[in-house]
Each structure stands twice: as structure tokens, then as C-alpha cells.
Amino acid sequence: MDNDIQGRPAHVAAIRERAEAEMRAMGVDEAFIGRLVETFYGRVLAHADLGPVFDARLSGRWPEHMKKMKSFWSAVAFRSGAYGGKPVQAHTGVADMTPDLFPKWLALFAATLDDVAPSPEAKAWFMAPAERIAKSLTLSLFYNPALDGPAKKAG
């Protein structure tokens, strides 16, 4: 047991080193993450459907949100463990949020990556967690198990 505990910091460091090497090979660095977040949220604000929902929720708090999103994507990419947010809680009760906004968010994220990603591998890599996030938030915020009941399936 003690060996497991003592080996954990080395294991975590090795994971981070591999992540940094993987990101470097794709052309991803902190500057790219900043550009991705800034470009994406600029487009979110200009989007006819997403902009009003985001701006209503984040009005007056955009700089804080941008910093948080840069920290989030950096932690995901470099596996730093530095982000400790609660995304489901943060998105619960957002006015005018509907399940159909998540595919729009995802499409806008993909289009942003088309324009700013340093490589096709970087785009694919960032799309994978974005897709998981969209699916997870959609299920967490809007899934109703009663709609999956046997009576519903029989009809």
C-alpha cells in the first residue's frame, strides 16, 4: 500500500509529461488554448441562438468565465488537474437553455477548431471531450427517465 501511495506523484507526473508531449506534437500550447477560447466565445456571443443565453447568464462576468474556460481546457489538454469546476451545477437553471442548443454549441466549436487548430489531430483531440461534455450536460440537465419507461416503448 505504501508503495502505491509513494508511486502516485511519479505516476501523475508521467501522465502530465505524456500529455505535454502529445499536445506539443499536435502544435497545442497555452497560446493556442487562449486563442481557441477567445475565438469560440466571441463567436458564441455573435450567434443568434447561443449569444443571448450566454450573455444573459454571464453579463458582467465574461472575464471571469474566459479565465475559467482557459483553465478548464488547459487542464483537459495537459491533464494538470488544475480545474475544479462543477459544470452541471453551473448550467442548472440557465434561462432559455434547451437541449437543441448543445448541437449548435458543438457545431460552433468544430467550426472554430477548423479555423484555429494547429493540426487536424488537434481538432480531433479537442472535439472528443467537447462531444462528451455536450452529451453529458444534455443528459444531466434534460434527461427524464420516465420517458424511457416500458409504456413509452410499447406505444
XYZ file of N, CA, C and O in Angstrom:
620
model
N 0.826 -1.195 0.000
C 0.000 0.000 0.000
C 0.868 1.255 0.000
O 0.619 2.163 -0.744
N 1.894 1.269 0.857
C 2.771 2.428 0.918
C 3.449 2.681 -0.420
O 3.640 3.822 -0.817
N 3.817 1.608 -1.121
C 4.446 1.784 -2.437
C 3.492 2.436 -3.423
O 3.915 3.231 -4.251
N 2.224 2.082 -3.353
C 1.213 2.706 -4.223
C 1.110 4.199 -3.938
O 1.057 5.013 -4.858
N 1.078 4.562 -2.685
C 0.963 5.969 -2.295
C 2.216 6.724 -2.703
O 2.148 7.818 -3.250
N 3.369 6.137 -2.458
C 4.622 6.801 -2.803
C 4.786 6.918 -4.315
O 5.386 7.862 -4.803
N 4.265 5.969 -5.060
C 4.396 5.987 -6.514
C 3.409 6.902 -7.215
O 3.573 7.223 -8.383
N 2.394 7.344 -6.511
C 1.357 8.177 -7.136
C 1.897 9.481 -7.714
O 1.580 9.802 -8.853
N 2.691 10.267 -6.996
C 3.196 11.522 -7.587
C 3.996 11.274 -8.873
O 3.867 12.023 -9.836
N 4.793 10.213 -8.892
C 5.569 9.894 -10.099
C 4.632 9.498 -11.233
O 4.850 9.881 -12.394
N 3.588 8.756 -10.909
C 2.609 8.341 -11.924
C 1.893 9.561 -12.510
O 1.750 9.683 -13.727
N 1.471 10.460 -11.652
C 0.792 11.682 -12.090
C 1.733 12.531 -12.941
O 1.342 13.057 -13.991
N 2.973 12.643 -12.520
C 3.962 13.416 -13.289
C 4.175 12.794 -14.669
O 4.288 13.514 -15.670
N 4.205 11.482 -14.731
C 4.388 10.802 -16.019
C 3.191 11.044 -16.937
O 3.367 11.258 -18.149
N 2.000 11.040 -16.380
C 0.792 11.321 -17.174
C 0.868 12.728 -17.746
O 0.600 12.956 -18.922
N 1.254 13.671 -16.925
C 1.361 15.069 -17.378
C 2.450 15.227 -18.435
O 2.263 15.953 -19.403
N 3.565 14.561 -18.251
C 4.645 14.631 -19.246
C 4.183 14.080 -20.589
O 4.478 14.655 -21.634
N 3.487 12.940 -20.556
C 2.956 12.360 -21.801
C 1.957 13.297 -22.456
O 1.949 13.475 -23.672
N 1.102 13.914 -21.648
C 0.106 14.857 -22.188
C 0.798 16.045 -22.838
O 0.414 16.471 -23.930
N 1.810 16.585 -22.168
C 2.533 17.728 -22.730
C 3.201 17.353 -24.048
O 3.153 18.126 -25.017
N 3.798 16.171 -24.114
C 4.443 15.717 -25.351
C 3.404 15.511 -26.458
O 3.630 15.897 -27.618
N 2.270 14.932 -26.096
C 1.192 14.706 -27.066
C 0.665 16.040 -27.609
O 0.491 16.200 -28.820
N 0.442 16.993 -26.729
C -0.052 18.300 -27.159
C 0.990 19.013 -28.020
O 0.669 19.579 -29.057
N 2.234 18.966 -27.595
C 3.319 19.599 -28.352
C 3.393 19.032 -29.771
O 3.557 19.764 -30.741
N 3.245 17.712 -29.899
C 3.294 17.057 -31.214
C 2.156 17.525 -32.123
O 2.298 17.529 -33.352
N 1.039 17.915 -31.533
C -0.106 18.409 -32.311
C -0.058 19.917 -32.526
O -0.931 20.481 -33.168
N 0.912 20.579 -31.909
C 1.020 22.031 -32.032
C 0.210 22.793 -31.008
O -0.045 23.985 -31.165
N -0.211 22.114 -29.953
C -1.050 22.739 -28.922
C -0.165 23.258 -27.791
O 0.677 22.537 -27.265
N -0.393 24.522 -27.438
C 0.255 25.138 -26.296
C -0.757 26.069 -25.626
O -1.909 26.158 -26.064
N -0.331 26.741 -24.568
C -1.244 27.635 -23.844
C -1.744 28.773 -24.734
O -2.890 29.202 -24.611
N -0.903 29.239 -25.645
C -1.325 30.318 -26.559
C -2.466 29.842 -27.449
O -3.430 30.576 -27.683
N -2.375 28.606 -27.939
C -3.470 28.069 -28.753
C -4.751 27.971 -27.932
O -5.830 28.335 -28.399
N -4.642 27.481 -26.707
C -5.841 27.346 -25.875
C -6.484 28.713 -25.647
O -7.700 28.859 -25.749
N -5.689 29.715 -25.387
C -6.225 31.066 -25.239
C -6.922 31.544 -26.491
O -8.021 32.107 -26.438
N -6.303 31.306 -27.653
C -6.892 31.710 -28.935
C -8.195 30.952 -29.204
O -9.190 31.527 -29.638
N -8.203 29.661 -28.902
C -9.408 28.848 -29.080
C -10.556 29.396 -28.241
O -11.661 29.626 -28.741
N -10.310 29.623 -26.966
C -11.354 30.095 -26.056
C -11.835 31.488 -26.460
O -13.050 31.732 -26.535
N -10.914 32.385 -26.727
C -11.294 33.755 -27.114
C -12.100 33.763 -28.416
O -13.138 34.442 -28.508
N -11.634 33.019 -29.395
C -12.329 32.980 -30.695
C -13.698 32.333 -30.556
O -14.705 32.857 -31.046
N -13.740 31.205 -29.866
C -15.006 30.484 -29.705
C -16.054 31.332 -28.996
O -17.182 31.475 -29.479
N -15.701 31.922 -27.858
C -16.707 32.687 -27.123
C -17.063 33.992 -27.807
O -18.179 34.485 -27.644
N -16.159 34.541 -28.606
C -16.523 35.680 -29.449
C -17.617 35.288 -30.431
O -18.564 36.039 -30.665
N -17.487 34.092 -30.984
C -18.496 33.578 -31.927
C -19.793 33.201 -31.210
O -20.875 33.369 -31.764
N -19.663 32.680 -29.991
C -20.857 32.361 -29.200
C -21.683 33.624 -29.000
O -22.903 33.627 -29.199
N -21.033 34.701 -28.612
C -21.745 35.964 -28.378
C -22.438 36.476 -29.632
O -23.506 37.084 -29.552
N -21.846 36.236 -30.790
C -22.420 36.708 -32.048
C -23.482 35.763 -32.599
O -24.224 36.124 -33.524
N -23.590 34.575 -32.045
C -24.533 33.567 -32.536
C -25.958 33.950 -32.141
O -26.232 34.291 -30.985
N -26.863 33.852 -33.098
C -28.245 34.286 -32.869
C -28.938 33.536 -31.735
O -29.726 34.129 -30.981
N -28.671 32.243 -31.601
C -29.343 31.449 -30.568
C -28.527 31.335 -29.279
O -29.074 31.416 -28.183
N -27.225 31.126 -29.418
C -26.370 30.934 -28.244
C -26.050 32.239 -27.532
O -26.009 32.279 -26.295
N -25.809 33.281 -28.288
C -25.383 34.554 -27.719
C -26.281 35.080 -26.615
O -25.796 35.392 -25.516
N -27.572 35.181 -26.853
C -28.453 35.720 -25.803
C -28.468 34.876 -24.521
O -28.530 35.424 -23.421
N -28.396 33.562 -24.664
C -28.417 32.682 -23.486
C -27.138 32.868 -22.672
O -27.180 33.034 -21.451
N -25.987 32.835 -23.356
C -24.715 33.007 -22.667
C -24.596 34.396 -22.057
O -24.170 34.542 -20.915
N -24.944 35.411 -22.835
C -24.764 36.773 -22.346
C -25.670 37.081 -21.157
O -25.270 37.768 -20.224
N -26.885 36.534 -21.180
C -27.790 36.755 -20.044
C -27.213 36.128 -18.771
O -27.297 36.705 -17.691
N -26.600 34.968 -18.916
C -26.054 34.257 -17.751
C -24.739 34.885 -17.273
O -24.448 34.891 -16.074
N -23.939 35.389 -18.216
C -22.586 35.832 -17.881
C -22.395 37.341 -17.910
O -21.270 37.818 -17.738
N -23.455 38.079 -18.089
C -23.345 39.531 -18.163
C -22.574 40.067 -16.958
O -22.894 39.754 -15.813
N -21.526 40.827 -17.245
C -20.704 41.385 -16.195
C -19.665 40.426 -15.634
O -18.860 40.804 -14.795
N -19.694 39.171 -16.094
C -18.767 38.159 -15.580
C -17.967 37.478 -16.694
O -17.395 36.418 -16.500
N -17.955 38.087 -17.877
C -17.253 37.467 -19.001
C -15.769 37.259 -18.733
O -15.244 36.171 -19.032
N -15.035 38.228 -18.191
C -13.596 37.980 -17.953
C -13.350 36.775 -17.036
O -12.459 35.962 -17.286
N -14.163 36.654 -15.994
C -14.047 35.521 -15.069
C -14.322 34.209 -15.803
O -13.623 33.209 -15.617
N -15.355 34.201 -16.648
C -15.709 32.997 -17.399
C -14.592 32.618 -18.373
O -14.243 31.434 -18.489
N -14.045 33.595 -19.053
C -12.981 33.323 -20.018
C -11.773 32.714 -19.308
O -11.185 31.740 -19.790
N -11.421 33.256 -18.171
C -10.298 32.719 -17.393
C -10.589 31.275 -16.984
O -9.728 30.399 -17.073
N -11.822 31.022 -16.554
C -12.216 29.681 -16.134
C -12.176 28.698 -17.302
O -11.711 27.563 -17.159
N -12.634 29.129 -18.475
C -12.638 28.237 -19.637
C -11.219 27.957 -20.141
O -10.916 26.842 -20.570
N -10.354 28.934 -20.062
C -8.947 28.699 -20.430
C -8.318 27.704 -19.460
O -7.594 26.791 -19.871
N -8.604 27.866 -18.189
C -8.104 26.939 -17.180
C -8.662 25.541 -17.419
O -7.928 24.543 -17.325
N -9.941 25.457 -17.732
C -10.576 24.165 -17.986
C -9.914 23.447 -19.154
O -9.491 22.292 -19.035
N -9.831 24.121 -20.311
C -9.282 23.464 -21.498
C -7.806 23.156 -21.328
O -7.312 22.136 -21.839
N -7.076 23.981 -20.608
C -5.675 23.695 -20.323
C -5.563 22.442 -19.458
O -4.736 21.562 -19.716
N -6.392 22.346 -18.433
C -6.384 21.176 -17.559
C -6.744 19.911 -18.323
O -6.156 18.848 -18.097
N -7.702 20.006 -19.238
C -8.084 18.847 -20.046
C -6.915 18.434 -20.946
O -6.539 17.264 -20.996
N -6.353 19.392 -21.649
C -5.299 19.079 -22.616
C -4.027 18.573 -21.944
O -3.433 17.591 -22.390
N -3.611 19.248 -20.889
C -2.335 18.926 -20.262
C -2.478 18.027 -19.036
O -1.503 17.742 -18.354
N -3.720 17.599 -18.778
C -4.035 16.692 -17.667
C -3.412 17.162 -16.354
O -2.837 16.384 -15.603
N -3.571 18.456 -16.101
C -2.936 19.053 -14.925
C -3.754 18.893 -13.653
O -3.225 19.065 -12.560
N -5.039 18.613 -13.791
C -5.893 18.520 -12.614
C -6.177 19.870 -11.980
O -6.692 19.945 -10.869
N -5.864 20.950 -12.703
C -5.971 22.298 -12.135
C -7.396 22.837 -12.119
O -7.670 23.796 -11.415
N -8.303 22.233 -12.866
C -9.666 22.761 -12.930
C -10.549 21.974 -11.969
O -10.558 20.752 -11.984
N -11.315 22.682 -11.167
C -12.179 22.009 -10.208
C -13.612 22.503 -10.248
O -14.266 22.535 -9.227
N -14.083 22.906 -11.418
C -15.435 23.439 -11.535
C -16.503 22.372 -11.447
O -16.223 21.175 -11.433
N -17.743 22.827 -11.389
C -18.905 21.939 -11.335
C -19.832 22.313 -12.493
O -20.766 23.102 -12.322
N -19.574 21.770 -13.681
C -20.296 22.220 -14.875
C -21.811 21.997 -14.836
O -22.550 22.866 -15.274
N -22.257 20.877 -14.299
C -23.710 20.640 -14.254
C -24.366 21.681 -13.366
O -25.361 22.308 -13.752
N -23.803 21.904 -12.212
C -24.345 22.903 -11.290
C -24.335 24.294 -11.936
O -25.291 25.058 -11.813
N -23.262 24.614 -12.649
C -23.149 25.935 -13.281
C -24.191 26.138 -14.377
O -24.607 27.271 -14.637
N -24.613 25.052 -15.018
C -25.563 25.173 -16.127
C -27.010 24.940 -15.707
O -27.923 25.150 -16.498
N -27.231 24.503 -14.481
C -28.586 24.268 -13.994
C -29.305 25.602 -13.824
O -28.764 26.548 -13.254
N -30.522 25.679 -14.330
C -31.336 26.875 -14.155
C -30.993 28.025 -15.079
O -31.455 29.144 -14.858
N -30.204 27.773 -16.117
C -29.885 28.839 -17.070
C -31.142 29.142 -17.884
O -31.732 28.241 -18.494
N -31.553 30.395 -17.879
C -32.765 30.805 -18.597
C -32.613 30.528 -20.089
O -31.563 30.777 -20.681
N -33.660 30.007 -20.681
C -33.762 29.750 -22.116
C -32.799 28.683 -22.633
O -32.602 28.573 -23.841
N -32.189 27.894 -21.753
C -31.344 26.805 -22.224
C -32.239 25.628 -22.595
O -33.122 25.236 -21.828
N -32.020 25.099 -23.785
C -32.786 23.971 -24.285
C -31.822 22.934 -24.853
O -30.688 23.277 -25.216
N -32.250 21.683 -24.946
C -31.356 20.641 -25.455
C -30.857 20.913 -26.882
O -29.751 20.513 -27.231
N -31.640 21.607 -27.681
C -31.227 21.856 -29.068
C -30.076 22.853 -29.180
O -29.476 22.997 -30.250
N -29.717 23.524 -28.092
C -28.575 24.442 -28.134
C -27.237 23.701 -28.124
O -26.239 24.219 -28.633
N -27.208 22.502 -27.570
C -25.938 21.782 -27.471
C -25.367 21.383 -28.830
O -24.156 21.545 -29.046
N -26.163 20.880 -29.779
C -25.598 20.630 -31.114
C -25.104 21.915 -31.789
O -24.103 21.890 -32.511
N -25.765 23.016 -31.534
C -25.313 24.300 -32.095
C -23.981 24.712 -31.469
O -23.077 25.186 -32.160
N -23.858 24.537 -30.154
C -22.613 24.819 -29.445
C -21.486 23.971 -30.014
O -20.392 24.462 -30.296
N -21.785 22.692 -30.192
C -20.785 21.759 -30.699
C -20.374 22.098 -32.133
O -19.183 22.056 -32.466
N -21.337 22.441 -32.976
C -21.024 22.816 -34.365
C -20.167 24.081 -34.406
O -19.220 24.180 -35.209
N -20.469 25.028 -33.544
C -19.683 26.263 -33.496
C -18.265 25.982 -32.981
O -17.293 26.548 -33.479
N -18.153 25.085 -32.031
C -16.834 24.702 -31.517
C -16.020 24.032 -32.630
O -14.839 24.341 -32.817
N -16.658 23.136 -33.386
C -15.974 22.468 -34.505
C -15.529 23.471 -35.560
O -14.410 23.395 -36.070
N -16.400 24.414 -35.889
C -16.054 25.433 -36.886
C -14.897 26.301 -36.400
O -14.008 26.673 -37.182
N -14.886 26.605 -35.118
C -13.787 27.389 -34.546
C -12.491 26.598 -34.638
O -11.450 27.141 -35.031
N -12.541 25.320 -34.309
C -11.344 24.487 -34.431
C -10.881 24.393 -35.887
O -9.672 24.379 -36.142
N -11.831 24.339 -36.830
C -11.447 24.344 -38.248
C -10.566 25.549 -38.563
O -9.632 25.460 -39.346
N -10.895 26.668 -37.939
C -10.193 27.917 -38.232
C -8.915 28.134 -37.416
O -8.005 28.818 -37.887
N -8.843 27.591 -36.205
C -7.702 27.925 -35.349
C -6.829 26.743 -34.930
O -5.723 26.977 -34.426
N -7.290 25.527 -35.102
C -6.495 24.379 -34.651
C -5.198 24.287 -35.444
O -5.200 24.457 -36.662
N -4.106 24.004 -34.763
C -2.814 23.942 -35.439
C -2.620 22.689 -36.294
O -1.687 22.633 -37.092
N -3.507 21.702 -36.131
C -3.388 20.465 -36.905
C -4.718 19.727 -36.884
O -5.544 19.947 -35.989
N -4.946 18.843 -37.868
C -6.169 18.022 -37.832
C -6.234 17.154 -36.577
O -7.315 16.922 -36.038
N -5.084 16.709 -36.102
C -5.058 15.891 -34.886
C -5.525 16.699 -33.672
O -6.237 16.173 -32.816
N -5.135 17.957 -33.634
C -5.569 18.817 -32.524
C -7.081 19.009 -32.573
O -7.753 18.964 -31.537
N -7.612 19.214 -33.768
C -9.071 19.378 -33.882
C -9.769 18.123 -33.373
O -10.694 18.209 -32.555
N -9.337 16.969 -33.853
C -9.976 15.715 -33.436
C -9.850 15.524 -31.926
O -10.809 15.107 -31.266
N -8.676 15.846 -31.387
C -8.460 15.659 -29.962
C -9.400 16.538 -29.143
O -10.021 16.075 -28.189
N -9.544 17.805 -29.488
C -10.401 18.723 -28.727
C -11.886 18.441 -28.953
O -12.702 18.704 -28.067
N -12.234 17.909 -30.120
C -13.647 17.598 -30.371
C -14.129 16.447 -29.492
O -15.284 16.438 -29.071
N -13.264 15.490 -29.208
C -13.692 14.334 -28.408
C -14.207 14.758 -27.034
O -15.336 14.387 -26.665
N -13.464 15.538 -26.238
C -14.038 15.950 -24.951
C -15.220 16.904 -25.118
O -16.152 16.881 -24.314
N -15.207 17.736 -26.164
C -16.339 18.646 -26.384
C -17.617 17.847 -26.624
O -18.685 18.194 -26.104
N -17.507 16.772 -27.392
C -18.682 15.920 -27.641
C -19.155 15.252 -26.360
O -20.361 15.169 -26.101
N -18.210 14.782 -25.546
C -18.587 14.170 -24.262
C -19.252 15.193 -23.345
O -20.231 14.890 -22.660
N -18.723 16.404 -23.332
C -19.290 17.464 -22.500
C -20.719 17.776 -22.935
O -21.629 17.868 -22.099
N -20.928 17.944 -24.236
C -22.273 18.256 -24.747
C -23.253 17.145 -24.390
O -24.367 17.412 -23.927
N -22.824 15.900 -24.574
C -23.709 14.774 -24.266
C -23.993 14.692 -22.767
O -25.142 14.524 -22.348
N -22.947 14.836 -21.969
C -23.098 14.755 -20.519
C -24.019 15.851 -19.984
O -24.913 15.584 -19.173
N -23.809 17.082 -20.434
C -24.662 18.180 -19.960
C -26.104 18.011 -20.438
O -27.042 18.270 -19.686
N -26.280 17.563 -21.672
C -27.640 17.339 -22.183
C -28.359 16.304 -21.329
O -29.501 16.515 -20.905
N -27.685 15.194 -21.058
C -28.306 14.149 -20.236
C -28.540 14.626 -18.806
O -29.603 14.392 -18.232
N -27.560 15.303 -18.235
C -27.675 15.758 -16.844
C -28.787 16.783 -16.659
O -29.482 16.780 -15.648
N -28.946 17.655 -17.637
C -29.896 18.762 -17.492
C -31.297 18.446 -18.015
O -32.265 19.027 -17.536
N -31.390 17.538 -18.993
C -32.679 17.371 -19.663
C -33.220 15.942 -19.709
O -34.353 15.740 -20.120
N -32.449 14.960 -19.306
C -32.913 13.575 -19.394
C -34.010 13.318 -18.380
O -33.905 13.688 -17.215
N -35.055 12.680 -18.845
C -36.175 12.317 -17.988
C -36.371 10.813 -18.115
O -36.883 10.331 -19.130
N -35.973 10.039 -17.102
C -36.079 8.569 -17.208
C -37.512 8.091 -17.414
O -37.723 7.027 -17.975
N -38.479 8.871 -17.001
C -39.877 8.463 -17.187
C -40.220 8.332 -18.666
O -41.101 7.564 -19.042
N -39.514 9.060 -19.510
C -39.777 8.985 -20.953
C -39.218 7.708 -21.572
O -39.528 7.396 -22.712
N -38.413 6.964 -20.827
C -37.842 5.705 -21.315
C -38.576 4.502 -20.757
O -38.136 3.382 -20.957
N -39.663 4.708 -20.036
C -40.373 3.598 -19.399
C -40.976 2.635 -20.411
O -41.134 2.947 -21.591
N -41.338 1.433 -19.942
C -41.897 0.410 -20.834
C -43.158 0.869 -21.570
O -43.360 0.538 -22.728
N -44.005 1.654 -20.904
C -45.232 2.124 -21.558
C -44.884 3.009 -22.756
O -45.549 2.946 -23.787
N -43.871 3.799 -22.646
C -43.450 4.682 -23.729
C -42.916 3.859 -24.904
O -43.207 4.137 -26.060
N -42.153 2.797 -24.610
C -41.563 1.974 -25.656
C -42.612 1.124 -26.358
O -42.481 0.791 -27.521
N -43.662 0.726 -25.620
C -44.706 -0.117 -26.200
C -45.579 0.677 -27.175
O -46.170 0.121 -28.088
N -45.654 1.992 -26.983
C -46.537 2.823 -27.772
C -45.981 3.162 -29.056
O -46.063 3.027 -30.139
